[in-house]
JSON list of C-alpha atoms in Angstrom, two decimals:
[
{"chain": "A", "resi": 1, "resn": "MET", "atom": "CA", "xyz": [120.08, -77.79, -84.08]},
{"chain": "A", "resi": 2, "resn": "ARG", "atom": "CA", "xyz": [119.50, -79.49, -80.77]},
{"chain": "A", "resi": 3, "resn": "CYS", "atom": "CA", "xyz": [117.55, -82.74, -80.52]},
{"chain": "A", "resi": 4, "resn": "GLU", "atom": "CA", "xyz": [116.30, -84.37, -77.32]},
{"chain": "A", "resi": 5, "resn": "ILE", "atom": "CA", "xyz": [115.22, -88.02, -77.52]},
{"chain": "A", "resi": 6, "resn": "VAL", "atom": "CA", "xyz": [113.04, -89.47, -74.79]},
{"chain": "A", "resi": 7, "resn": "THR", "atom": "CA", "xyz": [113.10, -93.27, -74.60]},
{"chain": "A", "resi": 8, "resn": "ILE", "atom": "CA", "xyz": [113.28, -96.19, -72.21]},
{"chain": "A", "resi": 9, "resn": "PHE", "atom": "CA", "xyz": [116.28, -97.48, -74.18]},
{"chain": "A", "resi": 10, "resn": "PRO", "atom": "CA", "xyz": [118.80, -94.61, -74.44]},
{"chain": "A", "resi": 11, "resn": "GLU", "atom": "CA", "xyz": [121.55, -97.14, -75.18]},
{"chain": "A", "resi": 12, "resn": "PHE", "atom": "CA", "xyz": [119.80, -97.87, -78.49]},
{"chain": "A", "resi": 13, "resn": "PHE", "atom": "CA", "xyz": [121.22, -94.64, -79.91]},
{"chain": "A", "resi": 14, "resn": "GLY", "atom": "CA", "xyz": [124.86, -95.01, -78.87]},
{"chain": "A", "resi": 15, "resn": "SER", "atom": "CA", "xyz": [126.43, -96.40, -82.02]},
{"chain": "A", "resi": 16, "resn": "PRO", "atom": "CA", "xyz": [124.23, -94.72, -84.68]},
{"chain": "A", "resi": 17, "resn": "LEU", "atom": "CA", "xyz": [124.87, -91.26, -83.24]},
{"chain": "A", "resi": 18, "resn": "GLN", "atom": "CA", "xyz": [128.63, -91.81, -83.49]},
{"chain": "A", "resi": 19, "resn": "ALA", "atom": "CA", "xyz": [128.73, -93.10, -87.09]},
{"chain": "A", "resi": 20, "resn": "GLY", "atom": "CA", "xyz": [128.43, -91.58, -90.55]},
{"chain": "A", "resi": 21, "resn": "LEU", "atom": "CA", "xyz": [127.06, -88.11, -91.17]},
{"chain": "A", "resi": 22, "resn": "LEU", "atom": "CA", "xyz": [125.34, -87.97, -87.78]},
{"chain": "A", "resi": 23, "resn": "GLY", "atom": "CA", "xyz": [128.60, -88.67, -85.98]},
{"chain": "A", "resi": 24, "resn": "LYS", "atom": "CA", "xyz": [130.53, -86.11, -88.03]},
{"chain": "A", "resi": 25, "resn": "ALA", "atom": "CA", "xyz": [127.79, -83.50, -87.60]},
{"chain": "A", "resi": 26, "resn": "GLY", "atom": "CA", "xyz": [127.93, -84.00, -83.84]},
{"chain": "A", "resi": 27, "resn": "GLU", "atom": "CA", "xyz": [131.71, -83.72, -83.75]},
{"chain": "A", "resi": 28, "resn": "ARG", "atom": "CA", "xyz": [131.58, -80.46, -85.68]},
{"chain": "A", "resi": 29, "resn": "GLY", "atom": "CA", "xyz": [128.88, -79.01, -83.46]},
{"chain": "A", "resi": 30, "resn": "LEU", "atom": "CA", "xyz": [126.31, -78.82, -86.27]},
{"chain": "A", "resi": 31, "resn": "ILE", "atom": "CA", "xyz": [123.83, -80.88, -84.28]},
{"chain": "A", "resi": 32, "resn": "GLU", "atom": "CA", "xyz": [123.61, -81.76, -80.60]},
{"chain": "A", "resi": 33, "resn": "VAL", "atom": "CA", "xyz": [121.69, -84.90, -79.71]},
{"chain": "A", "resi": 34, "resn": "ARG", "atom": "CA", "xyz": [120.86, -85.84, -76.13]},
{"chain": "A", "resi": 35, "resn": "THR", "atom": "CA", "xyz": [119.04, -88.96, -75.02]},
{"chain": "A", "resi": 36, "resn": "HIS", "atom": "CA", "xyz": [116.89, -89.09, -71.91]},
{"chain": "A", "resi": 37, "resn": "ASP", "atom": "CA", "xyz": [115.72, -92.19, -70.07]},
{"chain": "A", "resi": 38, "resn": "LEU", "atom": "CA", "xyz": [111.99, -91.85, -69.46]},
{"chain": "A", "resi": 39, "resn": "ARG", "atom": "CA", "xyz": [112.42, -93.85, -66.27]},
{"chain": "A", "resi": 40, "resn": "GLU", "atom": "CA", "xyz": [114.18, -90.84, -64.74]},
{"chain": "A", "resi": 41, "resn": "TRP", "atom": "CA", "xyz": [110.69, -89.37, -64.32]},
{"chain": "A", "resi": 42, "resn": "THR", "atom": "CA", "xyz": [109.23, -92.32, -62.40]},
{"chain": "A", "resi": 43, "resn": "HIS", "atom": "CA", "xyz": [108.81, -92.38, -58.62]},
{"chain": "A", "resi": 44, "resn": "ASP", "atom": "CA", "xyz": [108.48, -96.03, -57.64]},
{"chain": "A", "resi": 45, "resn": "ARG", "atom": "CA", "xyz": [111.35, -98.39, -56.90]},
{"chain": "A", "resi": 46, "resn": "HIS", "atom": "CA", "xyz": [110.59, -100.45, -60.00]},
{"chain": "A", "resi": 47, "resn": "ARG", "atom": "CA", "xyz": [110.72, -97.35, -62.23]},
{"chain": "A", "resi": 48, "resn": "THR", "atom": "CA", "xyz": [107.42, -98.33, -63.83]},
{"chain": "A", "resi": 49, "resn": "VAL", "atom": "CA", "xyz": [106.47, -96.65, -67.10]},
{"chain": "A", "resi": 50, "resn": "ASP", "atom": "CA", "xyz": [103.56, -98.88, -68.22]},
{"chain": "A", "resi": 51, "resn": "ASP", "atom": "CA", "xyz": [100.30, -100.35, -66.99]},
{"chain": "A", "resi": 52, "resn": "ALA", "atom": "CA", "xyz": [97.37, -102.48, -68.22]},
{"chain": "A", "resi": 53, "resn": "PRO", "atom": "CA", "xyz": [94.92, -100.68, -70.56]},
{"chain": "A", "resi": 54, "resn": "PHE", "atom": "CA", "xyz": [91.55, -99.52, -69.30]},
{"chain": "A", "resi": 55, "resn": "GLY", "atom": "CA", "xyz": [88.82, -101.61, -70.87]},
{"chain": "A", "resi": 56, "resn": "GLY", "atom": "CA", "xyz": [91.03, -104.68, -71.09]},
{"chain": "A", "resi": 57, "resn": "GLY", "atom": "CA", "xyz": [93.00, -106.01, -74.01]},
{"chain": "A", "resi": 58, "resn": "ALA", "atom": "CA", "xyz": [96.43, -107.41, -74.78]},
{"chain": "A", "resi": 59, "resn": "GLY", "atom": "CA", "xyz": [99.67, -105.65, -74.00]},
{"chain": "A", "resi": 60, "resn": "MET", "atom": "CA", "xyz": [100.59, -102.69, -71.85]},
{"chain": "A", "resi": 61, "resn": "VAL", "atom": "CA", "xyz": [100.24, -98.94, -72.30]},
{"chain": "A", "resi": 62, "resn": "MET", "atom": "CA", "xyz": [102.81, -96.33, -71.34]},
{"chain": "A", "resi": 63, "resn": "ARG", "atom": "CA", "xyz": [101.59, -94.25, -68.38]},
{"chain": "A", "resi": 64, "resn": "PRO", "atom": "CA", "xyz": [101.03, -90.51, -68.80]},
{"chain": "A", "resi": 65, "resn": "GLU", "atom": "CA", "xyz": [102.84, -89.31, -65.66]},
{"chain": "A", "resi": 66, "resn": "PRO", "atom": "CA", "xyz": [106.46, -89.91, -66.74]},
{"chain": "A", "resi": 67, "resn": "TRP", "atom": "CA", "xyz": [105.77, -88.36, -70.16]},
{"chain": "A", "resi": 68, "resn": "PHE", "atom": "CA", "xyz": [104.11, -85.26, -68.74]},
{"chain": "A", "resi": 69, "resn": "GLU", "atom": "CA", "xyz": [106.89, -84.73, -66.22]},
{"chain": "A", "resi": 70, "resn": "ALA", "atom": "CA", "xyz": [109.61, -85.33, -68.81]},
{"chain": "A", "resi": 71, "resn": "LEU", "atom": "CA", "xyz": [108.11, -82.78, -71.15]},
{"chain": "A", "resi": 72, "resn": "ASP", "atom": "CA", "xyz": [107.58, -80.33, -68.28]},
{"chain": "A", "resi": 73, "resn": "ASP", "atom": "CA", "xyz": [111.32, -80.43, -67.55]},
{"chain": "A", "resi": 74, "resn": "LEU", "atom": "CA", "xyz": [112.54, -80.43, -71.15]},
{"chain": "A", "resi": 75, "resn": "LEU", "atom": "CA", "xyz": [110.30, -77.56, -72.23]},
{"chain": "A", "resi": 76, "resn": "ALA", "atom": "CA", "xyz": [111.22, -75.56, -69.13]},
{"chain": "A", "resi": 77, "resn": "ALA", "atom": "CA", "xyz": [114.70, -75.37, -70.66]},
{"chain": "A", "resi": 78, "resn": "GLY", "atom": "CA", "xyz": [113.32, -73.62, -73.76]},
{"chain": "A", "resi": 79, "resn": "PRO", "atom": "CA", "xyz": [110.85, -73.99, -76.59]},
{"chain": "A", "resi": 80, "resn": "ALA", "atom": "CA", "xyz": [111.00, -77.03, -78.87]},
{"chain": "A", "resi": 81, "resn": "ARG", "atom": "CA", "xyz": [108.86, -78.85, -81.39]},
{"chain": "A", "resi": 82, "resn": "VAL", "atom": "CA", "xyz": [107.66, -82.04, -79.71]},
{"chain": "A", "resi": 83, "resn": "ILE", "atom": "CA", "xyz": [107.10, -85.07, -81.93]},
{"chain": "A", "resi": 84, "resn": "LEU", "atom": "CA", "xyz": [105.64, -88.43, -80.99]},
{"chain": "A", "resi": 85, "resn": "LEU", "atom": "CA", "xyz": [106.68, -91.34, -83.22]},
{"chain": "A", "resi": 86, "resn": "ALA", "atom": "CA", "xyz": [103.70, -93.65, -83.73]},
{"chain": "A", "resi": 87, "resn": "PRO", "atom": "CA", "xyz": [102.34, -95.82, -86.57]},
{"chain": "A", "resi": 88, "resn": "ASP", "atom": "CA", "xyz": [99.06, -93.87, -86.70]},
{"chain": "A", "resi": 89, "resn": "GLY", "atom": "CA", "xyz": [100.74, -90.50, -87.23]},
{"chain": "A", "resi": 90, "resn": "ASP", "atom": "CA", "xyz": [101.06, -88.38, -90.33]},
{"chain": "A", "resi": 91, "resn": "ARG", "atom": "CA", "xyz": [103.45, -89.82, -92.89]},
{"chain": "A", "resi": 92, "resn": "PHE", "atom": "CA", "xyz": [106.98, -88.51, -92.51]},
{"chain": "A", "resi": 93, "resn": "ASP", "atom": "CA", "xyz": [108.41, -87.55, -95.89]},
{"chain": "A", "resi": 94, "resn": "GLN", "atom": "CA", "xyz": [111.04, -85.31, -97.45]},
{"chain": "A", "resi": 95, "resn": "ARG", "atom": "CA", "xyz": [108.86, -82.24, -97.13]},
{"chain": "A", "resi": 96, "resn": "ALA", "atom": "CA", "xyz": [108.50, -82.89, -93.43]},
{"chain": "A", "resi": 97, "resn": "ALA", "atom": "CA", "xyz": [112.25, -83.37, -93.15]},
{"chain": "A", "resi": 98, "resn": "VAL", "atom": "CA", "xyz": [112.86, -79.97, -94.81]},
{"chain": "A", "resi": 99, "resn": "ARG", "atom": "CA", "xyz": [110.33, -78.33, -92.49]},
{"chain": "A", "resi": 100, "resn": "LEU", "atom": "CA", "xyz": [111.84, -79.86, -89.34]},
{"chain": "A", "resi": 101, "resn": "ALA", "atom": "CA", "xyz": [115.39, -78.98, -90.42]},
{"chain": "A", "resi": 102, "resn": "ALA", "atom": "CA", "xyz": [114.43, -75.33, -89.87]},
{"chain": "A", "resi": 103, "resn": "GLU", "atom": "CA", "xyz": [113.56, -75.98, -86.21]},
{"chain": "A", "resi": 104, "resn": "PRO", "atom": "CA", "xyz": [116.25, -75.00, -83.68]},
{"chain": "A", "resi": 105, "resn": "ARG", "atom": "CA", "xyz": [115.20, -77.70, -81.20]},
{"chain": "A", "resi": 106, "resn": "LEU", "atom": "CA", "xyz": [113.29, -80.98, -81.48]},
{"chain": "A", "resi": 107, "resn": "VAL", "atom": "CA", "xyz": [112.02, -83.35, -78.81]},
{"chain": "A", "resi": 108, "resn": "LEU", "atom": "CA", "xyz": [111.42, -86.87, -80.15]},
{"chain": "A", "resi": 109, "resn": "CYS", "atom": "CA", "xyz": [109.20, -89.12, -78.04]},
{"chain": "A", "resi": 110, "resn": "CYS", "atom": "CA", "xyz": [109.66, -92.86, -78.53]},
{"chain": "A", "resi": 111, "resn": "GLY", "atom": "CA", "xyz": [106.68, -94.96, -77.52]},
{"chain": "A", "resi": 112, "resn": "ARG", "atom": "CA", "xyz": [106.75, -98.67, -76.69]},
{"chain": "A", "resi": 113, "resn": "TYR", "atom": "CA", "xyz": [104.38, -101.55, -75.96]},
{"chain": "A", "resi": 114, "resn": "GLU", "atom": "CA", "xyz": [100.83, -100.85, -77.23]},
{"chain": "A", "resi": 115, "resn": "GLY", "atom": "CA", "xyz": [101.60, -97.14, -77.36]},
{"chain": "A", "resi": 116, "resn": "VAL", "atom": "CA", "xyz": [101.33, -94.17, -75.00]},
{"chain": "A", "resi": 117, "resn": "ASP", "atom": "CA", "xyz": [98.32, -93.04, -73.01]},
{"chain": "A", "resi": 118, "resn": "GLU", "atom": "CA", "xyz": [96.23, -90.90, -75.34]},
{"chain": "A", "resi": 119, "resn": "ARG", "atom": "CA", "xyz": [96.50, -87.92, -73.00]},
{"chain": "A", "resi": 120, "resn": "VAL", "atom": "CA", "xyz": [100.19, -87.61, -73.80]},
{"chain": "A", "resi": 121, "resn": "ARG", "atom": "CA", "xyz": [99.19, -86.43, -77.27]},
{"chain": "A", "resi": 122, "resn": "THR", "atom": "CA", "xyz": [97.89, -83.22, -75.75]},
{"chain": "A", "resi": 123, "resn": "ARG", "atom": "CA", "xyz": [101.50, -82.33, -75.00]},
{"chain": "A", "resi": 124, "resn": "VAL", "atom": "CA", "xyz": [103.00, -82.94, -78.43]},
{"chain": "A", "resi": 125, "resn": "ASP", "atom": "CA", "xyz": [102.97, -80.73, -81.53]},
{"chain": "A", "resi": 126, "resn": "GLU", "atom": "CA", "xyz": [102.59, -83.55, -84.02]},
{"chain": "A", "resi": 127, "resn": "VAL", "atom": "CA", "xyz": [102.55, -87.33, -84.40]},
{"chain": "A", "resi": 128, "resn": "LEU", "atom": "CA", "xyz": [104.63, -88.80, -87.22]},
{"chain": "A", "resi": 129, "resn": "SER", "atom": "CA", "xyz": [104.95, -92.25, -88.78]},
{"chain": "A", "resi": 130, "resn": "ILE", "atom": "CA", "xyz": [107.73, -93.47, -91.06]},
{"chain": "A", "resi": 131, "resn": "GLY", "atom": "CA", "xyz": [105.51, -96.04, -92.82]},
{"chain": "A", "resi": 132, "resn": "ASP", "atom": "CA", "xyz": [102.57, -98.37, -92.79]},
{"chain": "A", "resi": 133, "resn": "PHE", "atom": "CA", "xyz": [104.05, -100.95, -90.47]},
{"chain": "A", "resi": 134, "resn": "VAL", "atom": "CA", "xyz": [104.52, -101.44, -86.74]},
{"chain": "A", "resi": 135, "resn": "LEU", "atom": "CA", "xyz": [107.91, -101.41, -84.99]},
{"chain": "A", "resi": 136, "resn": "ALA", "atom": "CA", "xyz": [108.81, -102.65, -81.53]},
{"chain": "A", "resi": 137, "resn": "GLY", "atom": "CA", "xyz": [109.19, -99.02, -80.51]},
{"chain": "A", "resi": 138, "resn": "GLY", "atom": "CA", "xyz": [109.71, -95.50, -81.72]},
{"chain": "A", "resi": 139, "resn": "GLU", "atom": "CA", "xyz": [113.50, -95.60, -81.47]},
{"chain": "A", "resi": 140, "resn": "SER", "atom": "CA", "xyz": [114.11, -96.82, -85.02]},
{"chain": "A", "resi": 141, "resn": "ALA", "atom": "CA", "xyz": [111.65, -94.24, -86.34]},
{"chain": "A", "resi": 142, "resn": "ALA", "atom": "CA", "xyz": [113.37, -91.48, -84.37]},
{"chain": "A", "resi": 143, "resn": "LEU", "atom": "CA", "xyz": [116.71, -92.43, -85.95]},
{"chain": "A", "resi": 144, "resn": "VAL", "atom": "CA", "xyz": [115.19, -92.38, -89.43]},
{"chain": "A", "resi": 145, "resn": "LEU", "atom": "CA", "xyz": [113.71, -88.93, -88.82]},
{"chain": "A", "resi": 146, "resn": "LEU", "atom": "CA", "xyz": [116.92, -87.61, -87.30]},
{"chain": "A", "resi": 147, "resn": "ASP", "atom": "CA", "xyz": [119.05, -88.94, -90.18]},
{"chain": "A", "resi": 148, "resn": "ALA", "atom": "CA", "xyz": [116.77, -87.39, -92.80]},
{"chain": "A", "resi": 149, "resn": "VAL", "atom": "CA", "xyz": [116.66, -84.04, -91.01]},
{"chain": "A", "resi": 150, "resn": "ALA", "atom": "CA", "xyz": [120.33, -83.78, -89.99]},
{"chain": "A", "resi": 151, "resn": "ARG", "atom": "CA", "xyz": [121.65, -84.20, -93.54]},
{"chain": "A", "resi": 152, "resn": "LEU", "atom": "CA", "xyz": [119.70, -81.10, -94.57]},
{"chain": "A", "resi": 153, "resn": "LEU", "atom": "CA", "xyz": [121.38, -78.86, -91.98]},
{"chain": "A", "resi": 154, "resn": "PRO", "atom": "CA", "xyz": [123.92, -76.40, -93.41]},
{"chain": "A", "resi": 155, "resn": "GLY", "atom": "CA", "xyz": [127.42, -77.86, -93.49]},
{"chain": "A", "resi": 156, "resn": "VAL", "atom": "CA", "xyz": [126.47, -81.46, -92.71]},
{"chain": "A", "resi": 157, "resn": "MET", "atom": "CA", "xyz": [126.85, -82.80, -96.25]},
{"chain": "A", "resi": 158, "resn": "GLY", "atom": "CA", "xyz": [130.13, -82.31, -98.07]},
{"chain": "A", "resi": 159, "resn": "ASN", "atom": "CA", "xyz": [128.32, -81.24, -101.23]},
{"chain": "A", "resi": 160, "resn": "ALA", "atom": "CA", "xyz": [125.19, -79.22, -100.49]},
{"chain": "A", "resi": 161, "resn": "ALA", "atom": "CA", "xyz": [123.91, -79.85, -104.02]},
{"chain": "A", "resi": 162, "resn": "SER", "atom": "CA", "xyz": [123.56, -83.55, -103.23]},
{"chain": "A", "resi": 163, "resn": "ALA", "atom": "CA", "xyz": [120.53, -82.95, -101.03]},
{"chain": "A", "resi": 164, "resn": "ALA", "atom": "CA", "xyz": [118.79, -80.99, -103.77]},
{"chain": "A", "resi": 165, "resn": "ASP", "atom": "CA", "xyz": [119.37, -83.68, -106.39]},
{"chain": "A", "resi": 166, "resn": "GLU", "atom": "CA", "xyz": [118.09, -86.78, -104.60]},
{"chain": "A", "resi": 167, "resn": "SER", "atom": "CA", "xyz": [114.90, -88.78, -104.54]},
{"chain": "A", "resi": 168, "resn": "PHE", "atom": "CA", "xyz": [111.85, -86.80, -103.39]},
{"chain": "A", "resi": 169, "resn": "ALA", "atom": "CA", "xyz": [113.74, -83.48, -103.32]},
{"chain": "A", "resi": 170, "resn": "ASN", "atom": "CA", "xyz": [111.93, -82.34, -106.47]},
{"chain": "A", "resi": 171, "resn": "GLY", "atom": "CA", "xyz": [108.93, -84.64, -106.21]},
{"chain": "A", "resi": 172, "resn": "LEU", "atom": "CA", "xyz": [110.55, -87.42, -108.28]},
{"chain": "A", "resi": 173, "resn": "LEU", "atom": "CA", "xyz": [112.71, -90.44, -107.61]},
{"chain": "A", "resi": 174, "resn": "GLU", "atom": "CA", "xyz": [116.40, -90.02, -108.37]},
{"chain": "A", "resi": 175, "resn": "TYR", "atom": "CA", "xyz": [117.82, -91.03, -111.74]},
{"chain": "A", "resi": 176, "resn": "PRO", "atom": "CA", "xyz": [120.17, -94.07, -112.05]},
{"chain": "A", "resi": 177, "resn": "GLN", "atom": "CA", "xyz": [123.75, -93.52, -110.92]},
{"chain": "A", "resi": 178, "resn": "TYR", "atom": "CA", "xyz": [126.96, -95.01, -112.33]},
{"chain": "A", "resi": 179, "resn": "THR", "atom": "CA", "xyz": [130.68, -94.82, -111.59]},
{"chain": "A", "resi": 180, "resn": "ARG", "atom": "CA", "xyz": [133.90, -96.44, -112.88]},
{"chain": "A", "resi": 181, "resn": "PRO", "atom": "CA", "xyz": [134.60, -98.77, -114.58]},
{"chain": "A", "resi": 182, "resn": "ALA", "atom": "CA", "xyz": [132.70, -97.85, -117.74]},
{"chain": "A", "resi": 183, "resn": "VAL", "atom": "CA", "xyz": [132.20, -101.54, -118.54]},
{"chain": "A", "resi": 184, "resn": "TYR", "atom": "CA", "xyz": [131.89, -104.27, -115.94]},
{"chain": "A", "resi": 185, "resn": "ARG", "atom": "CA", "xyz": [130.94, -107.87, -116.76]},
{"chain": "A", "resi": 186, "resn": "ASP", "atom": "CA", "xyz": [129.58, -106.70, -120.10]},
{"chain": "A", "resi": 187, "resn": "LEU", "atom": "CA", "xyz": [127.36, -104.11, -118.42]},
{"chain": "A", "resi": 188, "resn": "GLU", "atom": "CA", "xyz": [128.04, -100.65, -119.83]},
{"chain": "A", "resi": 189, "resn": "VAL", "atom": "CA", "xyz": [127.49, -97.18, -118.46]},
{"chain": "A", "resi": 190, "resn": "PRO", "atom": "CA", "xyz": [125.14, -95.30, -120.82]},
{"chain": "A", "resi": 191, "resn": "GLU", "atom": "CA", "xyz": [127.14, -93.49, -123.49]},
{"chain": "A", "resi": 192, "resn": "VAL", "atom": "CA", "xyz": [125.49, -90.14, -122.79]},
{"chain": "A", "resi": 193, "resn": "LEU", "atom": "CA", "xyz": [127.01, -90.08, -119.30]},
{"chain": "A", "resi": 194, "resn": "ARG", "atom": "CA", "xyz": [130.49, -90.43, -120.82]},
{"chain": "A", "resi": 195, "resn": "SER", "atom": "CA", "xyz": [129.93, -87.86, -123.55]},
{"chain": "A", "resi": 196, "resn": "GLY", "atom": "CA", "xyz": [130.92, -84.75, -121.62]},
{"chain": "A", "resi": 197, "resn": "ASN", "atom": "CA", "xyz": [127.80, -83.03, -122.97]},
{"chain": "A", "resi": 198, "resn": "HIS", "atom": "CA", "xyz": [126.30, -81.56, -119.80]},
{"chain": "A", "resi": 199, "resn": "GLY", "atom": "CA", "xyz": [123.05, -80.59, -121.47]},
{"chain": "A", "resi": 200, "resn": "ALA", "atom": "CA", "xyz": [122.54, -84.10, -122.81]},
{"chain": "A", "resi": 201, "resn": "VAL", "atom": "CA", "xyz": [123.41, -85.57, -119.42]},
{"chain": "A", "resi": 202, "resn": "ALA", "atom": "CA", "xyz": [120.88, -83.30, -117.67]},
{"chain": "A", "resi": 203, "resn": "GLY", "atom": "CA", "xyz": [118.19, -84.26, -120.16]},
{"chain": "A", "resi": 204, "resn": "TRP", "atom": "CA", "xyz": [118.91, -87.97, -119.80]},
{"chain": "A", "resi": 205, "resn": "ARG", "atom": "CA", "xyz": [118.81, -87.76, -116.02]},
{"chain": "A", "resi": 206, "resn": "ARG", "atom": "CA", "xyz": [115.53, -85.88, -116.08]},
{"chain": "A", "resi": 207, "resn": "ARG", "atom": "CA", "xyz": [113.93, -88.44, -118.39]},
{"chain": "A", "resi": 208, "resn": "ARG", "atom": "CA", "xyz": [115.20, -91.41, -116.41]},
{"chain": "A", "resi": 209, "resn": "SER", "atom": "CA", "xyz": [114.02, -89.76, -113.15]},
{"chain": "A", "resi": 210, "resn": "ILE", "atom": "CA", "xyz": [110.51, -89.39, -114.53]},
{"chain": "A", "resi": 211, "resn": "GLU", "atom": "CA", "xyz": [110.57, -92.90, -115.97]},
{"chain": "A", "resi": 212, "resn": "ARG", "atom": "CA", "xyz": [111.69, -94.47, -112.69]},
{"chain": "A", "resi": 213, "resn": "THR", "atom": "CA", "xyz": [109.05, -92.53, -110.77]},
{"chain": "A", "resi": 214, "resn": "ARG", "atom": "CA", "xyz": [106.37, -93.64, -113.24]},
{"chain": "A", "resi": 215, "resn": "GLN", "atom": "CA", "xyz": [107.42, -97.29, -112.81]},
{"chain": "A", "resi": 216, "resn": "VAL", "atom": "CA", "xyz": [107.96, -97.39, -109.05]},
{"chain": "A", "resi": 217, "resn": "ARG", "atom": "CA", "xyz": [105.96, -94.53, -107.50]},
{"chain": "A", "resi": 218, "resn": "PRO", "atom": "CA", "xyz": [103.38, -93.27, -110.02]},
{"chain": "A", "resi": 219, "resn": "ASP", "atom": "CA", "xyz": [101.47, -91.66, -107.15]},
{"chain": "A", "resi": 220, "resn": "LEU", "atom": "CA", "xyz": [104.18, -88.99, -106.96]},
{"chain": "A", "resi": 221, "resn": "LEU", "atom": "CA", "xyz": [103.65, -87.77, -110.51]},
{"chain": "A", "resi": 222, "resn": "ALA", "atom": "CA", "xyz": [100.38, -85.98, -109.78]},
{"chain": "A", "resi": 223, "resn": "ALA", "atom": "CA", "xyz": [102.17, -83.42, -107.60]},
{"chain": "A", "resi": 224, "resn": "ALA", "atom": "CA", "xyz": [105.46, -83.34, -109.55]},
{"chain": "A", "resi": 225, "resn": "ASP", "atom": "CA", "xyz": [106.44, -80.27, -111.53]},
{"chain": "A", "resi": 226, "resn": "LEU", "atom": "CA", "xyz": [106.27, -81.69, -115.07]},
{"chain": "A", "resi": 227, "resn": "THR", "atom": "CA", "xyz": [105.72, -80.11, -118.45]},
{"chain": "A", "resi": 228, "resn": "GLU", "atom": "CA", "xyz": [102.83, -81.30, -120.64]},
{"chain": "A", "resi": 229, "resn": "GLU", "atom": "CA", "xyz": [105.37, -83.03, -122.90]},
{"chain": "A", "resi": 230, "resn": "GLU", "atom": "CA", "xyz": [106.90, -84.87, -119.94]},
{"chain": "A", "resi": 231, "resn": "ARG", "atom": "CA", "xyz": [103.49, -86.02, -118.71]},
{"chain": "A", "resi": 232, "resn": "SER", "atom": "CA", "xyz": [102.51, -87.34, -122.14]},
{"chain": "A", "resi": 233, "resn": "ARG", "atom": "CA", "xyz": [105.85, -88.99, -122.98]},
{"chain": "A", "resi": 234, "resn": "ARG", "atom": "CA", "xyz": [105.70, -92.76, -123.27]},
{"chain": "A", "resi": 235, "resn": "PRO", "atom": "CA", "xyz": [108.13, -94.96, -121.26]},
{"chain": "A", "resi": 236, "resn": "GLY", "atom": "CA", "xyz": [111.49, -95.31, -122.99]},
{"chain": "A", "resi": 237, "resn": "GLU", "atom": "CA", "xyz": [111.18, -92.13, -125.06]}
]
């Protein structure tokens, strides 16, 4: 996969793109990420990318010209799915991550200030939000999206099964995890996880996954693939 990020702060991405799974994926050629300074597509000596909003109001709005010209150039190099990161976009979730992981090329547009001129939205394929809150800019959201998508690419994760067994992958939150030691400060790992009985372990994990989802994110249960018994089971059973 190739990902182009358009931003007025390309330096924001330096360290994150070199660390962890993203860094390793880049070194192995599994993903190529390029950052582009939006100011490269300005034509005044101050490299201006924003202006006061029509109709008045607080803050500044990003001008359309640099965005249109940037997308003209980037899309001239080949097709891509263009995504604007904005708080009023569709909610980015695991299903969206899976969908975007199948794209050969992404262009992520990071807004700033009070947002981008509305006309820029005519040039993007979708607008995505990572949550019901406002950030200083789209850079953090772009990193979240990129991290979630990159780990789904073939070969990025050491154990491919990990991605299929995590929160949201099957519509539920992930079950509790434990590792050594078996007892620490009088807190014990559940006996079933030390039993060696794989069937019992799988059943326990499934029950705890449903229970945790019911406690923390009950809204997910409506769309989860549950049996009638699982839906009717009381907490703790």
